[in-house]
PDB file of C-alpha atoms and ligand atoms in Angstrom:
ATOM      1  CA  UNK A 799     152.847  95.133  25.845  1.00 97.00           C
ATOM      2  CA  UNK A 800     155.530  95.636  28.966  1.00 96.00           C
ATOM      3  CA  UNK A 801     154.408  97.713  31.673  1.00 97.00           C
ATOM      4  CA  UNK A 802     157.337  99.982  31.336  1.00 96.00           C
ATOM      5  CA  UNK A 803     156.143 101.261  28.027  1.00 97.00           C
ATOM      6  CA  UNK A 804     153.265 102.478  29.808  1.00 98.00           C
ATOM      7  CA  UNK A 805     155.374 103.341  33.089  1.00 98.00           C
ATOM      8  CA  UNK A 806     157.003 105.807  30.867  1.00 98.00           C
ATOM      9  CA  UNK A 807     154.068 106.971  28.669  1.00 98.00           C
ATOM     10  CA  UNK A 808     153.092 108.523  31.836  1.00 98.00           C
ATOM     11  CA  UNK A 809     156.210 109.743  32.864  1.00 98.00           C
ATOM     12  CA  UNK A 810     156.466 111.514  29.042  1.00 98.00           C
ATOM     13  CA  UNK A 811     152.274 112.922  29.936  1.00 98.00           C
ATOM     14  CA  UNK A 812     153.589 114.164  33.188  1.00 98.00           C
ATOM     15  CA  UNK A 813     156.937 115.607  32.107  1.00 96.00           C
ATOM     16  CA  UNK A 814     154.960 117.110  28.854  1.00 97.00           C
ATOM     17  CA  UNK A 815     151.649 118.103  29.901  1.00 97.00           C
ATOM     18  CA  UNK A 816     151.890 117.782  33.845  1.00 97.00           C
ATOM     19  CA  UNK A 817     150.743 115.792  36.964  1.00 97.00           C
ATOM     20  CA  UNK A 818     146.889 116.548  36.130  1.00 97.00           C
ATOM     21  CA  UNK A 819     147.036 115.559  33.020  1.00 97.00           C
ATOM     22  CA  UNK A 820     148.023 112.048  34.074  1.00 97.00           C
ATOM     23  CA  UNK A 821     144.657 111.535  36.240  1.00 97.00           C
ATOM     24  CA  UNK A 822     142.547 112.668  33.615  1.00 97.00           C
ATOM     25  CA  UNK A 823     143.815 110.679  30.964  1.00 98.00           C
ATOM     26  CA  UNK A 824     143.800 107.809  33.418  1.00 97.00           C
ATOM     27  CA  UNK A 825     140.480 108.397  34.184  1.00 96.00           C
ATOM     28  CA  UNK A 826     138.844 109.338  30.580  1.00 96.00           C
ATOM     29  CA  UNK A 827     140.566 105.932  29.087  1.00 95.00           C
ATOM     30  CA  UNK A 828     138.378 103.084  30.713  1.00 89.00           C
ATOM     31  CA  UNK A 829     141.217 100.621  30.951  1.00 96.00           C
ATOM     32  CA  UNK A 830     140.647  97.098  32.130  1.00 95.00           C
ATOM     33  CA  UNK A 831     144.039  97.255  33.850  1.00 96.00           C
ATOM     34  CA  UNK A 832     142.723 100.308  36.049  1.00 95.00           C
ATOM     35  CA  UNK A 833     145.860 102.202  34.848  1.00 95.00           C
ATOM     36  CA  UNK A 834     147.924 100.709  37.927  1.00 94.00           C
ATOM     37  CA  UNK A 835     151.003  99.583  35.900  1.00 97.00           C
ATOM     38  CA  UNK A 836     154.068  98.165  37.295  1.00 95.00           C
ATOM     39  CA  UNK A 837     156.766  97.704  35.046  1.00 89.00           C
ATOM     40  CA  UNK A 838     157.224  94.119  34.961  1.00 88.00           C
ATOM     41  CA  UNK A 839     153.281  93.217  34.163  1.00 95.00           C
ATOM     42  CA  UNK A 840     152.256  92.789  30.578  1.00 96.00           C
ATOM     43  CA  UNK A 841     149.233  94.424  29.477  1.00 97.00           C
ATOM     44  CA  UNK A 842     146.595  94.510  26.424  1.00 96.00           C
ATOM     45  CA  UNK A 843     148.430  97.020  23.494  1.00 96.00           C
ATOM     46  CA  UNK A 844     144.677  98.112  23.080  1.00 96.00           C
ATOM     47  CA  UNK A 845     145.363 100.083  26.590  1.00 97.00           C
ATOM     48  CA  UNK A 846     148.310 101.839  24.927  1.00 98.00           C
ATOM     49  CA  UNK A 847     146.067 103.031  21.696  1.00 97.00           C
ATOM     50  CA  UNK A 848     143.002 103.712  24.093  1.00 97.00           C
ATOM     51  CA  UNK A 849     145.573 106.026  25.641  1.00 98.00           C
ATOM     52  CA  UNK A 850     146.938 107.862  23.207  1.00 98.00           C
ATOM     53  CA  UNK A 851     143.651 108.522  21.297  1.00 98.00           C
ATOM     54  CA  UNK A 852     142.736 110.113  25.075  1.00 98.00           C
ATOM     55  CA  UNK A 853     145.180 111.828  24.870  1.00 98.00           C
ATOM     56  CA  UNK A 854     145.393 113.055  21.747  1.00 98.00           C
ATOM     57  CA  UNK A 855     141.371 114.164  21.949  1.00 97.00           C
ATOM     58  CA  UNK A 856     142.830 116.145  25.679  1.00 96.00           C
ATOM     59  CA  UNK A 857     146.100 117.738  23.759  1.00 97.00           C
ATOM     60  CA  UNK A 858     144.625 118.268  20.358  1.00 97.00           C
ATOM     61  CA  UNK A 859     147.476 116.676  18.951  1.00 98.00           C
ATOM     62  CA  UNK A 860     146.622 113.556  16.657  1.00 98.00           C
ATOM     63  CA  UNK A 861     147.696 110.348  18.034  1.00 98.00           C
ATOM     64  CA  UNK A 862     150.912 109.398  15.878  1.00 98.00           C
ATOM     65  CA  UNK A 863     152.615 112.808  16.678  1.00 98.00           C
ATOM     66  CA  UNK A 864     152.124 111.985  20.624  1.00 98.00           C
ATOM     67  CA  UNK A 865     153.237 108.531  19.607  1.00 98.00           C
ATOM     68  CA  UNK A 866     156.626 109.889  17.857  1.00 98.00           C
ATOM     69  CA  UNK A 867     156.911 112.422  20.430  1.00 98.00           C
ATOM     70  CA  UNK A 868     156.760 109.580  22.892  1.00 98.00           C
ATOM     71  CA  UNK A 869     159.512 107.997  20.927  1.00 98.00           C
ATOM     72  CA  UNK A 870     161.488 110.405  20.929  1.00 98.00           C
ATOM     73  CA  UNK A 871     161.390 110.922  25.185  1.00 98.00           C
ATOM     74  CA  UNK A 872     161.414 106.675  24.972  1.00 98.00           C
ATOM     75  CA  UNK A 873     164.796 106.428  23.788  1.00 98.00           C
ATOM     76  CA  UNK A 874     166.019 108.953  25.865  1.00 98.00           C
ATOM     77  CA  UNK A 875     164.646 106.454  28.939  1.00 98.00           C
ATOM     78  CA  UNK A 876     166.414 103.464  27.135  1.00 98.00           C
ATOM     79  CA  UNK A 877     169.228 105.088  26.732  1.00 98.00           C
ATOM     80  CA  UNK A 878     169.527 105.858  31.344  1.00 98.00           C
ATOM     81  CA  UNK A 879     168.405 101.879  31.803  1.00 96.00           C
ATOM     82  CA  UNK A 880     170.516 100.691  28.768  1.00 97.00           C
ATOM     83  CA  UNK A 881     173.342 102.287  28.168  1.00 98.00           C
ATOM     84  CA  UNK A 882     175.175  99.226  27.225  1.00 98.00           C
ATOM     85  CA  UNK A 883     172.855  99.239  24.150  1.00 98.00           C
ATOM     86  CA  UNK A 884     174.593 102.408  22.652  1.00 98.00           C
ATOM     87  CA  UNK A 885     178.112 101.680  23.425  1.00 97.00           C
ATOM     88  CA  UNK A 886     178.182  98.774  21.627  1.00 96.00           C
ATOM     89  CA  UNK A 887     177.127 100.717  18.149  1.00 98.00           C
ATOM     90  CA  UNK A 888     178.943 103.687  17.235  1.00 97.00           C
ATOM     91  CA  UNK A 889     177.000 105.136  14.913  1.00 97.00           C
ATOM     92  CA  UNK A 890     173.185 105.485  14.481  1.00 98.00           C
ATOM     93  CA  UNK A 891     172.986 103.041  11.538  1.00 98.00           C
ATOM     94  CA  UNK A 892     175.113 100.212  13.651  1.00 98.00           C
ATOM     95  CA  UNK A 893     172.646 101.024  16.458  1.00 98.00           C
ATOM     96  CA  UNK A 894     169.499 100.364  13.667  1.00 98.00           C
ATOM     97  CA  UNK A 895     171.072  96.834  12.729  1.00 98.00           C
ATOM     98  CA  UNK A 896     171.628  96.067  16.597  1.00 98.00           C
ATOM     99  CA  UNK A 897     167.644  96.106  17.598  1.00 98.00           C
ATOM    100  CA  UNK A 898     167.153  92.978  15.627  1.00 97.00           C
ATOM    101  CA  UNK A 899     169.837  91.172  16.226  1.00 96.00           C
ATOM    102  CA  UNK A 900     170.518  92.409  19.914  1.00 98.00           C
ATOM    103  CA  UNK A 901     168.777  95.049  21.686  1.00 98.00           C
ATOM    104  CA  UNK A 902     165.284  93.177  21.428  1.00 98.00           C
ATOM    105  CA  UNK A 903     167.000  89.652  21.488  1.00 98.00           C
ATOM    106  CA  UNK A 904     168.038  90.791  24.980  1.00 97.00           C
ATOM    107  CA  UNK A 905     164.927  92.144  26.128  1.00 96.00           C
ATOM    108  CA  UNK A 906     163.023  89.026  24.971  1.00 96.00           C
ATOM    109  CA  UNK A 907     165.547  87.874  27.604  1.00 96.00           C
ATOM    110  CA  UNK A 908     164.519  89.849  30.465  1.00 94.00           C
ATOM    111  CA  UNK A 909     161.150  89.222  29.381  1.00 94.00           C
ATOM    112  CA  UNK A 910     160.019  85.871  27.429  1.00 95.00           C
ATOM    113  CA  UNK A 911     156.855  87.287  26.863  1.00 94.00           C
ATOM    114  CA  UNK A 912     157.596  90.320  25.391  1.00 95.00           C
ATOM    115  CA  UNK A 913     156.021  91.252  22.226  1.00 95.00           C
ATOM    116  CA  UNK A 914     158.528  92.261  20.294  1.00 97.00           C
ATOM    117  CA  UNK A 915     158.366  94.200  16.207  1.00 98.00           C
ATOM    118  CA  UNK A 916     160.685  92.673  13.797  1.00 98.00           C
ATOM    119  CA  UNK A 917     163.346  95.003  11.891  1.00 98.00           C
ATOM    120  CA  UNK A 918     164.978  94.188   8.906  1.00 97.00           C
ATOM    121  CA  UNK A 919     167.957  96.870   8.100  1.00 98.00           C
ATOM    122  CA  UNK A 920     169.593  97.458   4.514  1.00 98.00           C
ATOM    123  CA  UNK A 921     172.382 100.509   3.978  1.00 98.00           C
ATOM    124  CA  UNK A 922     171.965 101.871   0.667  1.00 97.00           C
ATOM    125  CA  UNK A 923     176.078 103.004   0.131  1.00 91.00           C
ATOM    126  CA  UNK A 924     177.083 105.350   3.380  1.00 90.00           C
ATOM    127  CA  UNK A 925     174.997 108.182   4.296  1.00 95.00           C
ATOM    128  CA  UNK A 926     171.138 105.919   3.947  1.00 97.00           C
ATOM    129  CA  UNK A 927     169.528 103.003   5.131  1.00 98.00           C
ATOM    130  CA  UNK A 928     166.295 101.277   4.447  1.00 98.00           C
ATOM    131  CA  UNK A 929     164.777 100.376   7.905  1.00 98.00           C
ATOM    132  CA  UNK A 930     161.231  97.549   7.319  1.00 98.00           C
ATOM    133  CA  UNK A 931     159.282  97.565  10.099  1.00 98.00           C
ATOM    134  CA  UNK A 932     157.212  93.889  10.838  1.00 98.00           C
ATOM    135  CA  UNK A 933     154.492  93.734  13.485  1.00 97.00           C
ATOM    136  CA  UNK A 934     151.020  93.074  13.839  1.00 95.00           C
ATOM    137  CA  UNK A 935     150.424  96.346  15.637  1.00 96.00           C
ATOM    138  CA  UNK A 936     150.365  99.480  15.104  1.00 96.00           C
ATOM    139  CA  UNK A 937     153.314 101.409  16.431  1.00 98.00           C
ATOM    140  CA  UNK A 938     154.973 102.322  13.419  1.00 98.00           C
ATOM    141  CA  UNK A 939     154.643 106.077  14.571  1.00 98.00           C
ATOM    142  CA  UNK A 940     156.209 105.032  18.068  1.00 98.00           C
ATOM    143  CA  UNK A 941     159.433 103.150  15.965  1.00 98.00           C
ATOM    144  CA  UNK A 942     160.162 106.649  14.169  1.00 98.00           C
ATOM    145  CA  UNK A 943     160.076 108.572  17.302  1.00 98.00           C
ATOM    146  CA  UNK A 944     162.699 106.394  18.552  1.00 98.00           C
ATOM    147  CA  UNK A 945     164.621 106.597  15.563  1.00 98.00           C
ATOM    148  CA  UNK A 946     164.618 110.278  15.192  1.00 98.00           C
ATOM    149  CA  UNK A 947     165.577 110.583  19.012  1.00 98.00           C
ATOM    150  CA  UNK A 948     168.436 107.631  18.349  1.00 98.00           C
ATOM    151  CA  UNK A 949     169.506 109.784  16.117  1.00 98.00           C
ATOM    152  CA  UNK A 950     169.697 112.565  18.317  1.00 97.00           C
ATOM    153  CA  UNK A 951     171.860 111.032  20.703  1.00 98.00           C
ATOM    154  CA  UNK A 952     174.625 110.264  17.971  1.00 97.00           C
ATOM    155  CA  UNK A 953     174.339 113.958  16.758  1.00 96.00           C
ATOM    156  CA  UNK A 954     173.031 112.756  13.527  1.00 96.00           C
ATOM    157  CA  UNK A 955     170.612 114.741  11.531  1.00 96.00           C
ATOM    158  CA  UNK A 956     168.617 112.534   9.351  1.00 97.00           C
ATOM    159  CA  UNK A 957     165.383 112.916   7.059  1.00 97.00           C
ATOM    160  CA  UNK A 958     162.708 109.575   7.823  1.00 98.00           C
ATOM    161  CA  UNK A 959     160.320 108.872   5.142  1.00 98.00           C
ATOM    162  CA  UNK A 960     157.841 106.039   6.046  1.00 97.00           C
ATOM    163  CA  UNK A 961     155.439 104.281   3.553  1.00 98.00           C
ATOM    164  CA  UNK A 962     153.578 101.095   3.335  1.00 97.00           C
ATOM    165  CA  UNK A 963     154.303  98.015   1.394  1.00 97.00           C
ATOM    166  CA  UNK A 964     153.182  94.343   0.840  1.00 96.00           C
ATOM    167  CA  UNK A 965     155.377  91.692  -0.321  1.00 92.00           C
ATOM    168  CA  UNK A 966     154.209  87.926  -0.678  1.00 93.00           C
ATOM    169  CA  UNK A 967     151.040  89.041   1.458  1.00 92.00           C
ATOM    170  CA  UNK A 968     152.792  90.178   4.413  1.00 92.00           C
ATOM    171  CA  UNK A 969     152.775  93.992   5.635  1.00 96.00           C
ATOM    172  CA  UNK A 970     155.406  96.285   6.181  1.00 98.00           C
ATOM    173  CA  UNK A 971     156.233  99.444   6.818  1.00 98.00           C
ATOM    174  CA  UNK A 972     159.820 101.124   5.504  1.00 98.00           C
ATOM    175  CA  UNK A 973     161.540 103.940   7.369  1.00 98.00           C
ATOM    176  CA  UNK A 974     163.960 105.705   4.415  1.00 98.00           C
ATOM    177  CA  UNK A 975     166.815 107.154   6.160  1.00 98.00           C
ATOM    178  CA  UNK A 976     169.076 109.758   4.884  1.00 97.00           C
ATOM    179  CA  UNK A 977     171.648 111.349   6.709  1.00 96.00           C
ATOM    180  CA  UNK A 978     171.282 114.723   5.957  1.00 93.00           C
ATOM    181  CA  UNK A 979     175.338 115.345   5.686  1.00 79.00           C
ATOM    182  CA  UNK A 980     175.438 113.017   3.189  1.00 59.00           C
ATOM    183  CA  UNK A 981     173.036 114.794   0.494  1.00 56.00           C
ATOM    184  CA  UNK A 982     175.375 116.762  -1.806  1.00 49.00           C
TER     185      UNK A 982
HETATM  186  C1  HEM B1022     167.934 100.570  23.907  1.00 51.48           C
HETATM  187  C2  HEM B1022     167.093 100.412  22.946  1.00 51.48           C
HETATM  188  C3  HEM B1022     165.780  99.652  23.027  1.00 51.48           C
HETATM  189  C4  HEM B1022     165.210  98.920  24.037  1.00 51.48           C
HETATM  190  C5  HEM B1022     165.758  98.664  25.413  1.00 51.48           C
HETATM  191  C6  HEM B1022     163.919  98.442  23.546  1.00 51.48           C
HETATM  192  C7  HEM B1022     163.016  97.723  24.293  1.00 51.48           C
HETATM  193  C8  HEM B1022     161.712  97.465  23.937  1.00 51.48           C
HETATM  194  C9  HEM B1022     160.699  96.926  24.818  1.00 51.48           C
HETATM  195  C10 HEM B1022     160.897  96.543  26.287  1.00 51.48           C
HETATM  196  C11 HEM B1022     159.556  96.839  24.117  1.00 51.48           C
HETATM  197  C12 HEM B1022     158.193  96.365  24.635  1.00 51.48           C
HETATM  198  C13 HEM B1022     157.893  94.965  24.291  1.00 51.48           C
HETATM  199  C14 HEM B1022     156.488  94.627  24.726  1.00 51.48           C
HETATM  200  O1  HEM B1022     155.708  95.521  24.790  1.00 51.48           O
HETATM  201  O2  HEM B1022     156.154  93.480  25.057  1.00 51.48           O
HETATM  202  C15 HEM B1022     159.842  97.335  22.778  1.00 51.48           C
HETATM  203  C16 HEM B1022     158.913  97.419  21.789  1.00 51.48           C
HETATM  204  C17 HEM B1022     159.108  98.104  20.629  1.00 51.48           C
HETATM  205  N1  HEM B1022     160.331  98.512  20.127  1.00 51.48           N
HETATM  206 FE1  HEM B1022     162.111  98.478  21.090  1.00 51.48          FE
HETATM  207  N2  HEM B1022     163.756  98.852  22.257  1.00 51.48           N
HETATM  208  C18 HEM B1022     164.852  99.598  21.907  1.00 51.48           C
HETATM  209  C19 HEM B1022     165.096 100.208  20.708  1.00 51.48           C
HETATM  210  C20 HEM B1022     164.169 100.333  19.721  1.00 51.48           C
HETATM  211  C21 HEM B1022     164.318 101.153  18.537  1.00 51.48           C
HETATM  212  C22 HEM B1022     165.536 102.022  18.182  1.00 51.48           C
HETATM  213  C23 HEM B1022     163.167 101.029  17.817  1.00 51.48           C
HETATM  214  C24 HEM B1022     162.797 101.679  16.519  1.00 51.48           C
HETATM  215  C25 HEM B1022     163.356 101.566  15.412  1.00 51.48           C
HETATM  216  C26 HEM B1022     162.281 100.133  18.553  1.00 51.48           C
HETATM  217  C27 HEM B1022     161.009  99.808  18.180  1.00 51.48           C
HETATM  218  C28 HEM B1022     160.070  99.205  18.970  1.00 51.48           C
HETATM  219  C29 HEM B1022     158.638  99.217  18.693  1.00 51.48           C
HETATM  220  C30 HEM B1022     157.951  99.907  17.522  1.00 51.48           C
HETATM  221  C31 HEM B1022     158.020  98.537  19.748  1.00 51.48           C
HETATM  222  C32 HEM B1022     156.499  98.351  19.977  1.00 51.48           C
HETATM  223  C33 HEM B1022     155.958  97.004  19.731  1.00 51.48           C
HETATM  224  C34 HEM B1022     155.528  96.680  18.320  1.00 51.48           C
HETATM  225  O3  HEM B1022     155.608  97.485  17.395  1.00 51.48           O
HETATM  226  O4  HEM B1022     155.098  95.574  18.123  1.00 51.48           O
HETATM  227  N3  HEM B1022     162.929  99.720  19.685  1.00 51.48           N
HETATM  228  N4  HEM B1022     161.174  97.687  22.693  1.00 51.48           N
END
């Protein structure tokens, strides 16, 4: 996983639970990187769930809320380096469709070794979409933060359901989104 994930997971434990916080999470999680990320290194995932479980045993908060709060401040972040990203879609579902077939193509991009989910998006008529989330780790919590906060900067209010399905052997996981102006 990029180093500016974790770059900002710390920002998001300093902004939320302050500077201390940061040290002692650091310091609790036994990472082989040491903690000493720079934004363009790629480090072991396994760091990033080490990191929230720490955290979540220091905040009493379990581990995919922090990872959907994180979200949520992530796309926020995205949003100040990428702002390109948001112009180009004008509304929340264009934005969904984009990741797949342009926000993450770019990133891979900037970074070739970038380990990037797959999305597949489907709009069910106007105000809903189905969302299927592919990867082979486990950040399915993180992906509805950032959905919930995308939606947030288009002043959309939407309802995400998530659940878990297998097709021809191979995982998924569905976001069901509903724009909640659109239920009668
Ligand atoms: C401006 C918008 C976005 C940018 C710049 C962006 C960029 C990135 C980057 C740099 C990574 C890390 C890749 C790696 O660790 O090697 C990543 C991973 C990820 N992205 Fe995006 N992303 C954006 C939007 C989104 C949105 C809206 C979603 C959710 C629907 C999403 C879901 C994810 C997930 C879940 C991962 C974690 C890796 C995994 O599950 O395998 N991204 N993205």
């Amino acid at each position: 996983m990029k180093g500016m994930v974790f770059t900002e997971l710390l920002g998001f434990v300093e902004h939320t639970y302050g500077a201390d916080a940061v040290d002692d999470l650091i310091e609790a999680s036994d990472l082989p990187s040491g903690g000493a990320y720079t934004a363009v290194g790629t480090y072991d995932h396994k760091e990033m769930q080490s990191l929230v479980a720490n955290l979540s045993a220091q905040s009493n908060t379990p581990p995919n809320e922090l990872l959907d709060l994180f979200g949520q401040h992530l796309i926020g972040r995205f949003k100040a380096s990428f702002p390109d990203f948001f112009k180009t879609a004008a509304t929340l579902f264009d934005f969904l469709e984009s990741i797949d077939s342009h926000i993450h193509v770019e990133v891979r991009k900037l970074y070739p070794d970038a380990e990037l989910p797959e999305f597949r998006a489907e709009r069910l008529g106007t105000g809903a979409m189905h969302l299927d989330y592919r990867s082979n780790r486990p950040f399915a919590a993180l992906a509805s933060g950032l959905i919930l906060g995308a939606a947030q900067l288009y002043g959309e209010t939407v309802l995400i359901e998530r659940s878990a399905h297998e097709h021809d052997g191979e995982k998924f996981v569905r976001f069901s989104i509903q724009k909640t102006d659109a239920i009668a």
